[in-house]
PDB file of C-alpha atoms in Angstrom:
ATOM      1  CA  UNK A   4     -33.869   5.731   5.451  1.00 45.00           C
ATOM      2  CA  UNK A   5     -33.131   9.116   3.548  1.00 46.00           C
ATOM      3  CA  UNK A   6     -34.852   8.992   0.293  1.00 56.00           C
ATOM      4  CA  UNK A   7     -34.108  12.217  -0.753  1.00 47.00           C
ATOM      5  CA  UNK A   8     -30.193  11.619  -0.120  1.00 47.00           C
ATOM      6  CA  UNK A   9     -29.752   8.688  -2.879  1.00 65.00           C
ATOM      7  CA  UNK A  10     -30.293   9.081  -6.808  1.00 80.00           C
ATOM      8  CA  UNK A  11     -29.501  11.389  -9.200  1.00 85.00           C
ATOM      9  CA  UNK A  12     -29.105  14.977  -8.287  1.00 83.00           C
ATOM     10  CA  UNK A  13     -32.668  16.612  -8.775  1.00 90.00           C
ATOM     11  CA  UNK A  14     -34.631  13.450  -7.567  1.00 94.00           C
ATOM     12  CA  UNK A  15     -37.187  13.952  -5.311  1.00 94.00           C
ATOM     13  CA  UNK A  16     -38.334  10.200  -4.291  1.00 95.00           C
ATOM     14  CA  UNK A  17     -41.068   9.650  -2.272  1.00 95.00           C
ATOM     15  CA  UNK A  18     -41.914   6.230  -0.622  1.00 96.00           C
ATOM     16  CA  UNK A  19     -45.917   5.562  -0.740  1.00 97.00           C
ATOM     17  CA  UNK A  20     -47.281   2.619   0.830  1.00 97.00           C
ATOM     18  CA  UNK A  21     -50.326   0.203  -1.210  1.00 98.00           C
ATOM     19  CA  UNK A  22     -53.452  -1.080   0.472  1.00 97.00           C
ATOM     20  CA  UNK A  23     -53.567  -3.593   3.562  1.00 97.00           C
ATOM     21  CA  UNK A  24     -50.701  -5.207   2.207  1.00 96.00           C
ATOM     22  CA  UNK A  25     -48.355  -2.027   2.548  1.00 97.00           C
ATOM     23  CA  UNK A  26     -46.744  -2.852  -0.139  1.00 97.00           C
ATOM     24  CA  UNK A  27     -43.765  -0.109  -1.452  1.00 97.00           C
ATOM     25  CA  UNK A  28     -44.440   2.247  -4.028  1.00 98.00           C
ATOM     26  CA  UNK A  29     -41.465   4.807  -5.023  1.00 97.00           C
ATOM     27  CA  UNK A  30     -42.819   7.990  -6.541  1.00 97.00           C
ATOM     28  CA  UNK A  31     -39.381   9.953  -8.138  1.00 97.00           C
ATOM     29  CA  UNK A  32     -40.230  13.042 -10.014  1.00 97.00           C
ATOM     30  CA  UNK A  33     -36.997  14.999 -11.985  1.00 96.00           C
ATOM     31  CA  UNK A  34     -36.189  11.196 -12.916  1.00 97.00           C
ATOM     32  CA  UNK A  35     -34.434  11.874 -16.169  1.00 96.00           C
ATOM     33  CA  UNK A  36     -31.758  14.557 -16.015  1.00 95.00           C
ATOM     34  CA  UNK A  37     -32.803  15.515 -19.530  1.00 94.00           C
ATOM     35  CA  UNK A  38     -35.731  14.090 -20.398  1.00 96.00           C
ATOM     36  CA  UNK A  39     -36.006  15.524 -23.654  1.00 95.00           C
ATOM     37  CA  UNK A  40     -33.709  13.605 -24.985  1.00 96.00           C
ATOM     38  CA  UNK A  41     -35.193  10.317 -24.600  1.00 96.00           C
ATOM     39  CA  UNK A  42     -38.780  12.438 -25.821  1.00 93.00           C
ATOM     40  CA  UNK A  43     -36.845  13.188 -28.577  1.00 94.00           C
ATOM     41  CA  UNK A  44     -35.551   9.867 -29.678  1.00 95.00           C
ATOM     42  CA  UNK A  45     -38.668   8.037 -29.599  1.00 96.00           C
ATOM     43  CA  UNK A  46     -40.034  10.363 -31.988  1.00 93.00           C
ATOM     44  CA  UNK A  47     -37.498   8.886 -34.508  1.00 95.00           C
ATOM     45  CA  UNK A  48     -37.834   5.247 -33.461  1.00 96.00           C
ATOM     46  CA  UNK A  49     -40.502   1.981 -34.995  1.00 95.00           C
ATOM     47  CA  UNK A  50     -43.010   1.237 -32.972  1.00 97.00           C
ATOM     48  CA  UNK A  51     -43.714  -2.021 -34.061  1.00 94.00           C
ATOM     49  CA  UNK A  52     -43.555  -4.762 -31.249  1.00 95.00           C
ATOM     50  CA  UNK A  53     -46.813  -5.556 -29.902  1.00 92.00           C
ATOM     51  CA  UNK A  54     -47.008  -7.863 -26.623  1.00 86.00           C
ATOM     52  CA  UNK A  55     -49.381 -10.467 -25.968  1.00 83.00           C
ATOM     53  CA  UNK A  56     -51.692  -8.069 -23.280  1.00 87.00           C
ATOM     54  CA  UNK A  57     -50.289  -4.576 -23.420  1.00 94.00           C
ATOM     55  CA  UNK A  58     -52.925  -2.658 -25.077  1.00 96.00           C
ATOM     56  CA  UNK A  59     -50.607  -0.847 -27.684  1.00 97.00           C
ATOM     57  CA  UNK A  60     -47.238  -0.471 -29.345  1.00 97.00           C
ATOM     58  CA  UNK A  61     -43.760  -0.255 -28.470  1.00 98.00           C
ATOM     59  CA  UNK A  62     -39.936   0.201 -29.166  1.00 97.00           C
ATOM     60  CA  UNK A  63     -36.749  -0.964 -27.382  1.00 97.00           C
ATOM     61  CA  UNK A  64     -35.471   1.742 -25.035  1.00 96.00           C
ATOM     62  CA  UNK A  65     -31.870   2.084 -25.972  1.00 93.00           C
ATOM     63  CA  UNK A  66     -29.121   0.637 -23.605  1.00 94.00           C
ATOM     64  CA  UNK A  67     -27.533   4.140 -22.470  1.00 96.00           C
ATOM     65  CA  UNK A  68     -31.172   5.024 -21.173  1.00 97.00           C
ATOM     66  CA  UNK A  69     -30.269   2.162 -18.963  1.00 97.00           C
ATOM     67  CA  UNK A  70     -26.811   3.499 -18.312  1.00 96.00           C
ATOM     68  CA  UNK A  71     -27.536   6.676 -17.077  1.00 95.00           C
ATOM     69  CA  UNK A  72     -30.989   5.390 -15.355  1.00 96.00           C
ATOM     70  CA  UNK A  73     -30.751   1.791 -13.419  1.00 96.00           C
ATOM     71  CA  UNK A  74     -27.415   2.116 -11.899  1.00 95.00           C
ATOM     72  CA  UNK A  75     -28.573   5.421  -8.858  1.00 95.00           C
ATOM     73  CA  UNK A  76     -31.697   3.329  -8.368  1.00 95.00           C
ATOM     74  CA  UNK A  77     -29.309   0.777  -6.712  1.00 94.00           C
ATOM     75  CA  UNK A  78     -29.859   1.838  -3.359  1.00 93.00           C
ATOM     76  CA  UNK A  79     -33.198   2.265  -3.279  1.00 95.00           C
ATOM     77  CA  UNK A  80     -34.182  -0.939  -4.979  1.00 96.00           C
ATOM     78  CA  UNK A  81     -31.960  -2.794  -2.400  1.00 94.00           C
ATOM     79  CA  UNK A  82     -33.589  -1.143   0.643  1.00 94.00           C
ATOM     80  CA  UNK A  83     -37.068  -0.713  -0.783  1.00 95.00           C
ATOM     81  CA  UNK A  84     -37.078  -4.032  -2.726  1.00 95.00           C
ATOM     82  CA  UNK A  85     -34.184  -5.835  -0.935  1.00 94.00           C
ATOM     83  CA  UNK A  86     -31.960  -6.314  -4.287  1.00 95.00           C
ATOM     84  CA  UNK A  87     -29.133  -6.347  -2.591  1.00 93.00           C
ATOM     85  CA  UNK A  88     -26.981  -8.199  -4.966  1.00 93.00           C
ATOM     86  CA  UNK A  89     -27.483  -6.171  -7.488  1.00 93.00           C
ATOM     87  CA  UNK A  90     -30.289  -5.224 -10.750  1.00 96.00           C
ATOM     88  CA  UNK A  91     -30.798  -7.401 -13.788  1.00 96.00           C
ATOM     89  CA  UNK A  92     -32.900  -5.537 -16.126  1.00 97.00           C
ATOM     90  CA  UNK A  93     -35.501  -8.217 -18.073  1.00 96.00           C
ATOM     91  CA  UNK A  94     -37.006  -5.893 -20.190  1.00 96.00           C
ATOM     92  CA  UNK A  95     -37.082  -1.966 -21.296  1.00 97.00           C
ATOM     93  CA  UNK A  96     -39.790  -0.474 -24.209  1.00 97.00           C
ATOM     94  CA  UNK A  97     -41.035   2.605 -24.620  1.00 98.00           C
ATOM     95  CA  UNK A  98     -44.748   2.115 -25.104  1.00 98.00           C
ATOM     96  CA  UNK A  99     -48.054   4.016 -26.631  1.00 98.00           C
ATOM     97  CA  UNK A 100     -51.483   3.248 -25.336  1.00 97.00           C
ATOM     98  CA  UNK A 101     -53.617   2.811 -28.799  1.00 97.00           C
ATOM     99  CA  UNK A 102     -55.665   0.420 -28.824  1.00 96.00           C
ATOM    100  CA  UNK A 103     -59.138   1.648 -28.612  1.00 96.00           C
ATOM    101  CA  UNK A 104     -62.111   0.280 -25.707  1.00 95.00           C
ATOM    102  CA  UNK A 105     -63.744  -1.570 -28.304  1.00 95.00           C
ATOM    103  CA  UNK A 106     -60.541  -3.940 -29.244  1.00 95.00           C
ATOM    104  CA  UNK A 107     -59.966  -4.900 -25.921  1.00 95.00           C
ATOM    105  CA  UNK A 108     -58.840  -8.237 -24.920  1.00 94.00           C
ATOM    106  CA  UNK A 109     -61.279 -10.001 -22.062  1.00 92.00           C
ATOM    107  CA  UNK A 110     -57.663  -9.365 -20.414  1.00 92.00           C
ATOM    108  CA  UNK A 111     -57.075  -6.155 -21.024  1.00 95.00           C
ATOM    109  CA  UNK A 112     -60.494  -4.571 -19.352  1.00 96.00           C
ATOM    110  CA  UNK A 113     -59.996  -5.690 -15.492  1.00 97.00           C
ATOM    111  CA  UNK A 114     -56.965  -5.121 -13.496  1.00 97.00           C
ATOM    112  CA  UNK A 115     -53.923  -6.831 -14.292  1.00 96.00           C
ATOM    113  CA  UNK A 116     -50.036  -8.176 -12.683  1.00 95.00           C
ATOM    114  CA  UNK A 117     -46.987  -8.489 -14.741  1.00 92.00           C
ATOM    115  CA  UNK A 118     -45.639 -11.853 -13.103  1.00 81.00           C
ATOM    116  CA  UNK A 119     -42.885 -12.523 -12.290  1.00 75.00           C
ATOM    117  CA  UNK A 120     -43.857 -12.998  -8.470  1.00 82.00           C
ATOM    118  CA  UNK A 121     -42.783 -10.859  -5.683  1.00 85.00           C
ATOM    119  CA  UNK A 122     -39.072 -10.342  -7.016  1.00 91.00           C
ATOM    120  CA  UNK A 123     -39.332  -8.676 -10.224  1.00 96.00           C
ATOM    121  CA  UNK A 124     -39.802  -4.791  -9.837  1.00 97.00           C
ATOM    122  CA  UNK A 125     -41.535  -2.371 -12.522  1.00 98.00           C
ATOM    123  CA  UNK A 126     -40.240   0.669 -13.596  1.00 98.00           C
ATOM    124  CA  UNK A 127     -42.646   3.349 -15.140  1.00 98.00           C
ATOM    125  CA  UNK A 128     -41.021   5.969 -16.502  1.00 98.00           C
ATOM    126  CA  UNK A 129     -43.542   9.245 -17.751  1.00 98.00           C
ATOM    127  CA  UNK A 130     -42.862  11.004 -20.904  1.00 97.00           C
ATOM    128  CA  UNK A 131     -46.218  12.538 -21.151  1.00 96.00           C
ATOM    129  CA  UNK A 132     -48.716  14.821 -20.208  1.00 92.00           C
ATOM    130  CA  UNK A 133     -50.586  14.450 -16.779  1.00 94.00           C
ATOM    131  CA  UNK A 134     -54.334  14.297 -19.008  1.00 93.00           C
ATOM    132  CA  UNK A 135     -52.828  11.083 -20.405  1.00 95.00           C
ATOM    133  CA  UNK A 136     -53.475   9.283 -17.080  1.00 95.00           C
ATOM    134  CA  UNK A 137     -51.413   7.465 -14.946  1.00 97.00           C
ATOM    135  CA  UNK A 138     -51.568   4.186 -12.921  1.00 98.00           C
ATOM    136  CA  UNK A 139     -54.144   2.897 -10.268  1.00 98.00           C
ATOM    137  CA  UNK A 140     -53.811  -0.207  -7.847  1.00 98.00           C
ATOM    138  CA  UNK A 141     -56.828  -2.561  -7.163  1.00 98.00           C
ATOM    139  CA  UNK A 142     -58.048  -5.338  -4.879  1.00 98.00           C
ATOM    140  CA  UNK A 143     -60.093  -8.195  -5.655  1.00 98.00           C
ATOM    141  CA  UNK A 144     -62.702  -8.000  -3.425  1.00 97.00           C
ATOM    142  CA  UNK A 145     -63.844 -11.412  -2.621  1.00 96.00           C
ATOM    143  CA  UNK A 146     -60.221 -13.122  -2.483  1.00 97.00           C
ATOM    144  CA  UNK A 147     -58.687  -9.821  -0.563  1.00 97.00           C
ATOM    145  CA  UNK A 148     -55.737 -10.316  -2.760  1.00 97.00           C
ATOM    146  CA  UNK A 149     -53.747  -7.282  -3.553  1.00 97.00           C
ATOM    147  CA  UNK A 150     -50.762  -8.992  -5.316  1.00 96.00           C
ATOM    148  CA  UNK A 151     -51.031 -12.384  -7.217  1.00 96.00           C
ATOM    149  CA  UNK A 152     -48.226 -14.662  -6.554  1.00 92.00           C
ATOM    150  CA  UNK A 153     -47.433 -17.618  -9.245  1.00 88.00           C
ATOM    151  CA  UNK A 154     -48.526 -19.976  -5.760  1.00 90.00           C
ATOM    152  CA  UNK A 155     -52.173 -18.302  -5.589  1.00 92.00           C
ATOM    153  CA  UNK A 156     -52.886 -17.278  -9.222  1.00 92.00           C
ATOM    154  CA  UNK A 157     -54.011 -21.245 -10.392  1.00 92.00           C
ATOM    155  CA  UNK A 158     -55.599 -22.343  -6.835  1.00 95.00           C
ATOM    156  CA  UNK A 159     -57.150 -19.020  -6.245  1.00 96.00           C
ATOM    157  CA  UNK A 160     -57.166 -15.843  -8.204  1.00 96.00           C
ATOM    158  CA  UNK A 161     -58.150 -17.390 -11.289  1.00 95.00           C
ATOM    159  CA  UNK A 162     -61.150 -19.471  -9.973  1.00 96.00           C
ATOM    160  CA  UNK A 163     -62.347 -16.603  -8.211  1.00 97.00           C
ATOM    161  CA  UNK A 164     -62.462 -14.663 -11.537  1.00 95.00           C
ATOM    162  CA  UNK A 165     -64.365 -17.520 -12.858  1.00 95.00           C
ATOM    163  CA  UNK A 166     -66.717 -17.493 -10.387  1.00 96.00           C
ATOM    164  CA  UNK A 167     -67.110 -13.667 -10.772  1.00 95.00           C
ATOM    165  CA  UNK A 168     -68.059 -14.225 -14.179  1.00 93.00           C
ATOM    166  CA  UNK A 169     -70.420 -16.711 -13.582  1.00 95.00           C
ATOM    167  CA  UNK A 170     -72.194 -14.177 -10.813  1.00 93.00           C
ATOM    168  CA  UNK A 171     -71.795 -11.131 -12.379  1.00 91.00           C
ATOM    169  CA  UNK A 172     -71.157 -11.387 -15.839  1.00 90.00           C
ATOM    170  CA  UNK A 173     -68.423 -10.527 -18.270  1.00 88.00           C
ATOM    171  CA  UNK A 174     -66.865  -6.561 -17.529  1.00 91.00           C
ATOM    172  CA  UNK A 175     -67.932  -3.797 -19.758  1.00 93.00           C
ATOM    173  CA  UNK A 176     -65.540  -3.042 -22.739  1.00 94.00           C
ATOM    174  CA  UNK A 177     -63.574  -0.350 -21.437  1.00 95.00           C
ATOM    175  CA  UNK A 178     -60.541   0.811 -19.894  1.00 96.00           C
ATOM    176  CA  UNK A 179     -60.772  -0.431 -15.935  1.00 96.00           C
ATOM    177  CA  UNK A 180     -61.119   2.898 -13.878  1.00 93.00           C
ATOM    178  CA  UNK A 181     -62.731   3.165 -10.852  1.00 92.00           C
ATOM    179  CA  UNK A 182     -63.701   0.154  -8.386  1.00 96.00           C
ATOM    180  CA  UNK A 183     -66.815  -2.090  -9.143  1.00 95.00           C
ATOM    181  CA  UNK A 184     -68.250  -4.527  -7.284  1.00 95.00           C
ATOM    182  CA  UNK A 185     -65.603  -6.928  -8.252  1.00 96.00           C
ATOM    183  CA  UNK A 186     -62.449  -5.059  -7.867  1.00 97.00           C
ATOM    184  CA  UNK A 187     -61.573  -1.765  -5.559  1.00 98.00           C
ATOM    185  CA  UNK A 188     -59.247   1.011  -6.227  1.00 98.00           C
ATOM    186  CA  UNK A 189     -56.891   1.303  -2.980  1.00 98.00           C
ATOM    187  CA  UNK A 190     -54.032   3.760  -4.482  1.00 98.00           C
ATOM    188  CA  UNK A 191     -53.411   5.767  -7.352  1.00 97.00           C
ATOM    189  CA  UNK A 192     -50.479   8.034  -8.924  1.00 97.00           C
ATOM    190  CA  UNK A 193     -50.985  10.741 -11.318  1.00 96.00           C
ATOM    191  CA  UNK A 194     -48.903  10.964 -14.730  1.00 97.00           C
ATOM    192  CA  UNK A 195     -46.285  13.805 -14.443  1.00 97.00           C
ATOM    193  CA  UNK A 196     -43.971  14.478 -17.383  1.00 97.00           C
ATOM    194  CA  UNK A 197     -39.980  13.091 -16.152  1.00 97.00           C
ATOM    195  CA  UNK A 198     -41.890  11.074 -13.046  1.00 98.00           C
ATOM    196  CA  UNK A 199     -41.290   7.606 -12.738  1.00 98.00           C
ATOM    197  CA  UNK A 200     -42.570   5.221 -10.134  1.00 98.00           C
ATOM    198  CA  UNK A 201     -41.231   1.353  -9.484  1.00 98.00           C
ATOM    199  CA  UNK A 202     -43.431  -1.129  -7.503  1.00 98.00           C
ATOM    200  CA  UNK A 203     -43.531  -4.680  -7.637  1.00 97.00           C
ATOM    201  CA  UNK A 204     -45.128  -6.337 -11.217  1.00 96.00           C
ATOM    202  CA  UNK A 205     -47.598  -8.504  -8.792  1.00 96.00           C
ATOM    203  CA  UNK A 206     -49.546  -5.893  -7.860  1.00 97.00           C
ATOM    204  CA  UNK A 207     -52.828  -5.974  -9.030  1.00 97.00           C
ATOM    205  CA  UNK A 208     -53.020  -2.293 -11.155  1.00 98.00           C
ATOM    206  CA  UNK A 209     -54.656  -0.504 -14.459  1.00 97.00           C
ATOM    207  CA  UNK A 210     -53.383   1.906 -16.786  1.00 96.00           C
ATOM    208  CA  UNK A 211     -55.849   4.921 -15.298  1.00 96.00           C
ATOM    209  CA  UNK A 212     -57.101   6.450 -18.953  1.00 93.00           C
ATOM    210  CA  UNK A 213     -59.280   9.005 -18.909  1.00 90.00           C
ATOM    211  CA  UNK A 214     -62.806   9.493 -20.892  1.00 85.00           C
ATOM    212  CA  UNK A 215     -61.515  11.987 -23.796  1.00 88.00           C
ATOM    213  CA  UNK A 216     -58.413   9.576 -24.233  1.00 93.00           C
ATOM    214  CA  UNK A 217     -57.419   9.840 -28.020  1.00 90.00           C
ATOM    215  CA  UNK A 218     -55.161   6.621 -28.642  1.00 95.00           C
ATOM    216  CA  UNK A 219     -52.567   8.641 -31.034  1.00 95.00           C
ATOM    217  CA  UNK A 220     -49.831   6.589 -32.004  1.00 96.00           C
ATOM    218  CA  UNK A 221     -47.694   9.718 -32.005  1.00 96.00           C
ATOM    219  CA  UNK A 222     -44.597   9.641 -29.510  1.00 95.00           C
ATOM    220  CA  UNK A 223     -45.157  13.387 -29.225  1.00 93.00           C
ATOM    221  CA  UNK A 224     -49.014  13.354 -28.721  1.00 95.00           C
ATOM    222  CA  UNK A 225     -49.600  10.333 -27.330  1.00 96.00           C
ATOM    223  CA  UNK A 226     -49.327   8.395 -23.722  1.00 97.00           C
ATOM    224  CA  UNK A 227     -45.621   7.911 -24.370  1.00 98.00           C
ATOM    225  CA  UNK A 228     -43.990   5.723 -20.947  1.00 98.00           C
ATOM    226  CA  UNK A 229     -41.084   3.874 -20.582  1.00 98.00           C
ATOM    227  CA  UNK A 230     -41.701   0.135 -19.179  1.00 98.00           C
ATOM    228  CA  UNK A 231     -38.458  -1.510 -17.732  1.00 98.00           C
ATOM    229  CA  UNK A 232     -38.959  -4.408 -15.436  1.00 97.00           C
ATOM    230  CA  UNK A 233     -36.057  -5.357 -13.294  1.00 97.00           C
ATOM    231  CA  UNK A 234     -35.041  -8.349 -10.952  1.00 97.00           C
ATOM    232  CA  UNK A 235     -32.294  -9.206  -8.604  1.00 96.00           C
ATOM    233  CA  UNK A 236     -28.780 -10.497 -10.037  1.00 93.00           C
TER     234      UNK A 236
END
């Protein structure tokens, strides 16, 4: 397959492969033709929806993002992905990281999966600065699980995380970085203004934030991503 043949002109798409489980990551810097644009409209826009885990604020994306956007991912998605009857996008925000270590949710400071089992796909679109941070994958040590299934979450994963608890005690309130005796890092990718990368929500991952991270709710200062999350028609 010839990544660098499909997309928009200026794409450069690079297929990575996640932990034992090999499963697909798609790294595509130039993403947005004009990226500016869509820096530029956030600045203008509310953030004022607030989801039940995400550790900060966000704004709906508007639909021509998705016009000019979804559509040249088609191929990729359907031989990457195998969504090969076409995309339904579930859900696009732009979104700010802002809430500080020591508002966490018990949630919010281990790695987390967006659901949706292995058929819904996350976008991650950068509009910010590489010292903002960018996005780690994880695997829990004592279940080997890389991504959590609906099937495995109840009879497994979550037991196990009980049982961590019980060993080990609750995680420190902080941003989840590096790996711990609980949980190891097995891939990472690197925040670069107008990159965007798409694996599958069930992967175990963690928003990588740095030390000096300063939480501004400013579109134009702050860790400013668009989240779209996509499954097949």
């Amino acid at each position: 397959m010839s990544l660098t043949a499909q997309g928009l002109p200026g794409w450069k798409v690079t297929l990575g492969r996640i932990g034992k489980e090999q499963q697909p990551i798609l790294i595509i810097d130039n993403f947005s033709p004009d990226p500016r644009i869509w820096f530029e409209l956030a600045a203008r826009l509310s953030f004022t929806i607030r989801a039940p885990y995400y550790p900060g604020i966000r704004a709906k994306v508007a639909r021509e993002y998705l016009s000019v956007h979804i559509p040249p991912l088609a191929p990729l998605l359907s031989d990457v992905f195998g969504f090969k009857t076409g995309t339904k996008v579930t859900e696009s925000n732009y979104s700010l990281v802002t809430t500080p270590p020591s508002e966490l949710l018990p949630a919010q400071v281990i790695p987390h999966f967006d659901g949706g089992g292995d058929n819904m796909v996350a976008l991650l679109h950068y509009l910010c600065a590489p010292a903002h941070g960018g996005t780690a994958f994880y695997r829990h040590r004592s279940t080997g699980l890389e991504t959590i299934l609906d099937k495995q979450y109840e009879p497994v994963y979550r037991p196990a995380l009980l049982s961590d608890a019980e060993r080990r005690g609750m995680p420190p309130q902080r941003y989840f970085r590096e790996s711990d005796e609980i949980f190891e890092r097995i891939y990472s990718c690197d925040a670069v203004f107008n990159r965007a990368i798409v694996y599958r929500g069930c992967q175990l991952h963690a928003i990588d934030i740095p030390d000096d991270f300063p939480f501004d709710p400013s579109p134009s200062r702050g860790r400013l991503t668009v989240n779209t999350f996509m499954t097949p028609k």
